[in-house]
mmCIF file with all atom_site columns, C-alpha atoms in Angstrom:
data_model
loop_
_atom_site.group_PDB
_atom_site.id
_atom_site.type_symbol
_atom_site.label_atom_id
_atom_site.label_alt_id
_atom_site.label_comp_id
_atom_site.label_asym_id
_atom_site.label_entity_id
_atom_site.label_seq_id
_atom_site.pdbx_PDB_ins_code
_atom_site.Cartn_x
_atom_site.Cartn_y
_atom_site.Cartn_z
_atom_site.occupancy
_atom_site.B_iso_or_equiv
_atom_site.pdbx_formal_charge
_atom_site.auth_seq_id
_atom_site.auth_comp_id
_atom_site.auth_asym_id
_atom_site.auth_atom_id
_atom_site.pdbx_PDB_model_num
ATOM 1  C CA . MET A 1 1  ? 95.925  96.472  121.032 1.00 0.00 ? 6  MET A CA 1
ATOM 2  C CA . SER A 1 2  ? 92.753  97.691  119.391 1.00 0.00 ? 7  SER A CA 1
ATOM 3  C CA . PHE A 1 3  ? 90.990  95.789  116.651 1.00 0.00 ? 8  PHE A CA 1
ATOM 4  C CA . ARG A 1 4  ? 91.864  98.508  114.156 1.00 0.00 ? 9  ARG A CA 1
ATOM 5  C CA . SER A 1 5  ? 95.541  98.321  115.124 1.00 0.00 ? 10 SER A CA 1
ATOM 6  C CA . GLN A 1 6  ? 95.514  94.554  114.674 1.00 0.00 ? 11 GLN A CA 1
ATOM 7  C CA . ILE A 1 7  ? 94.028  94.957  111.204 1.00 0.00 ? 12 ILE A CA 1
ATOM 8  C CA . SER A 1 8  ? 96.605  97.643  110.385 1.00 0.00 ? 13 SER A CA 1
ATOM 9  C CA . VAL A 1 9  ? 99.504  95.446  111.440 1.00 0.00 ? 14 VAL A CA 1
ATOM 10 C CA . LEU A 1 10 ? 98.062  92.465  109.588 1.00 0.00 ? 15 LEU A CA 1
ATOM 11 C CA . PHE A 1 11 ? 97.612  94.547  106.452 1.00 0.00 ? 16 PHE A CA 1
ATOM 12 C CA . ILE A 1 12 ? 101.192 95.796  106.575 1.00 0.00 ? 17 ILE A CA 1
ATOM 13 C CA . ASP A 1 13 ? 102.498 92.251  107.147 1.00 0.00 ? 18 ASP A CA 1
ATOM 14 C CA . VAL A 1 14 ? 100.547 90.974  104.154 1.00 0.00 ? 19 VAL A CA 1
ATOM 15 C CA . PHE A 1 15 ? 101.680 93.946  102.114 1.00 0.00 ? 20 PHE A CA 1
ATOM 16 C CA . PHE A 1 16 ? 105.304 93.084  102.875 1.00 0.00 ? 21 PHE A CA 1
ATOM 17 C CA . ILE A 1 17 ? 104.745 89.509  101.751 1.00 0.00 ? 22 ILE A CA 1
ATOM 18 C CA . LYS A 1 18 ? 102.805 90.340  98.608  1.00 0.00 ? 23 LYS A CA 1
ATOM 19 C CA . THR A 1 19 ? 105.085 93.177  97.531  1.00 0.00 ? 24 THR A CA 1
ATOM 20 C CA . ARG A 1 20 ? 108.634 94.282  98.165  1.00 0.00 ? 25 ARG A CA 1
ATOM 21 C CA . LEU A 1 21 ? 108.034 97.534  99.970  1.00 0.00 ? 26 LEU A CA 1
ATOM 22 C CA . THR A 1 22 ? 111.016 98.916  101.829 1.00 0.00 ? 27 THR A CA 1
ATOM 23 C CA . LEU A 1 23 ? 110.762 98.988  105.590 1.00 0.00 ? 28 LEU A CA 1
ATOM 24 C CA . LYS A 1 24 ? 111.363 102.737 105.720 1.00 0.00 ? 29 LYS A CA 1
ATOM 25 C CA . SER A 1 25 ? 108.820 103.388 102.982 1.00 0.00 ? 30 SER A CA 1
ATOM 26 C CA . ALA A 1 26 ? 106.277 101.249 104.775 1.00 0.00 ? 31 ALA A CA 1
ATOM 27 C CA . ILE A 1 27 ? 106.734 103.120 108.028 1.00 0.00 ? 32 ILE A CA 1
ATOM 28 C CA . ASP A 1 28 ? 106.619 106.510 106.303 1.00 0.00 ? 33 ASP A CA 1
ATOM 29 C CA . SER A 1 29 ? 103.658 105.590 104.127 1.00 0.00 ? 34 SER A CA 1
ATOM 30 C CA . PHE A 1 30 ? 101.469 103.850 106.667 1.00 0.00 ? 35 PHE A CA 1
ATOM 31 C CA . SER A 1 31 ? 102.145 105.675 109.938 1.00 0.00 ? 36 SER A CA 1
ATOM 32 C CA . HIS A 1 32 ? 99.627  108.443 109.280 1.00 0.00 ? 37 HIS A CA 1
ATOM 33 C CA . PHE A 1 33 ? 97.221  106.249 107.290 1.00 0.00 ? 38 PHE A CA 1
ATOM 34 C CA . ILE A 1 34 ? 96.701  104.066 110.344 1.00 0.00 ? 39 ILE A CA 1
ATOM 35 C CA . GLN A 1 35 ? 95.446  107.184 112.130 1.00 0.00 ? 40 GLN A CA 1
ATOM 36 C CA . ASP A 1 36 ? 93.667  108.913 109.248 1.00 0.00 ? 41 ASP A CA 1
ATOM 37 C CA . GLY A 1 37 ? 91.946  106.037 107.478 1.00 0.00 ? 42 GLY A CA 1
ATOM 38 C CA . TRP A 1 38 ? 92.456  103.507 104.734 1.00 0.00 ? 43 TRP A CA 1
ATOM 39 C CA . SER A 1 39 ? 91.097  105.280 101.653 1.00 0.00 ? 44 SER A CA 1
ATOM 40 C CA . ASP A 1 40 ? 94.380  107.119 101.102 1.00 0.00 ? 45 ASP A CA 1
ATOM 41 C CA . VAL A 1 41 ? 96.362  103.884 101.390 1.00 0.00 ? 46 VAL A CA 1
ATOM 42 C CA . PHE A 1 42 ? 94.455  102.187 98.623  1.00 0.00 ? 47 PHE A CA 1
ATOM 43 C CA . PHE A 1 43 ? 94.417  105.360 96.557  1.00 0.00 ? 48 PHE A CA 1
ATOM 44 C CA . LEU A 1 44 ? 98.211  105.575 96.614  1.00 0.00 ? 49 LEU A CA 1
ATOM 45 C CA . ILE A 1 45 ? 98.607  101.867 95.893  1.00 0.00 ? 50 ILE A CA 1
ATOM 46 C CA . SER A 1 46 ? 96.168  102.088 93.000  1.00 0.00 ? 51 SER A CA 1
ATOM 47 C CA . ARG A 1 47 ? 98.097  105.027 91.544  1.00 0.00 ? 52 ARG A CA 1
ATOM 48 C CA . GLY A 1 48 ? 101.369 103.138 91.840  1.00 0.00 ? 53 GLY A CA 1
ATOM 49 C CA . GLU A 1 49 ? 102.890 105.696 94.202  1.00 0.00 ? 54 GLU A CA 1
ATOM 50 C CA . VAL A 1 50 ? 104.259 103.073 96.569  1.00 0.00 ? 55 VAL A CA 1
ATOM 51 C CA . GLU A 1 51 ? 107.885 102.158 95.913  1.00 0.00 ? 56 GLU A CA 1
ATOM 52 C CA . PHE A 1 52 ? 108.886 98.517  95.707  1.00 0.00 ? 57 PHE A CA 1
ATOM 53 C CA . GLU A 1 53 ? 112.346 97.434  96.778  1.00 0.00 ? 58 GLU A CA 1
ATOM 54 C CA . MET A 1 54 ? 113.772 94.264  98.313  1.00 0.00 ? 59 MET A CA 1
ATOM 55 C CA . LYS A 1 55 ? 116.952 95.528  99.962  1.00 0.00 ? 60 LYS A CA 1
ATOM 56 C CA . ASP A 1 56 ? 115.451 96.950  103.175 1.00 0.00 ? 61 ASP A CA 1
ATOM 57 C CA . LEU A 1 57 ? 113.340 93.944  104.114 1.00 0.00 ? 62 LEU A CA 1
ATOM 58 C CA . PRO A 1 58 ? 114.430 92.055  107.199 1.00 0.00 ? 63 PRO A CA 1
ATOM 59 C CA . GLU A 1 59 ? 115.716 88.533  106.624 1.00 0.00 ? 64 GLU A CA 1
#
């Protein structure tokens, strides 16, 4: 696994813990950001365009 992939996975793990992002939303939101770069991720988060929900998180 590349260093960038490790950072991406770590970021998503932390994001799950710190927020309540649905699993599906996380996959949809981050799959292309991991390839395209991080500026869009933080832009969307800063604009509040990431949905927060508890129900889809694994136990």
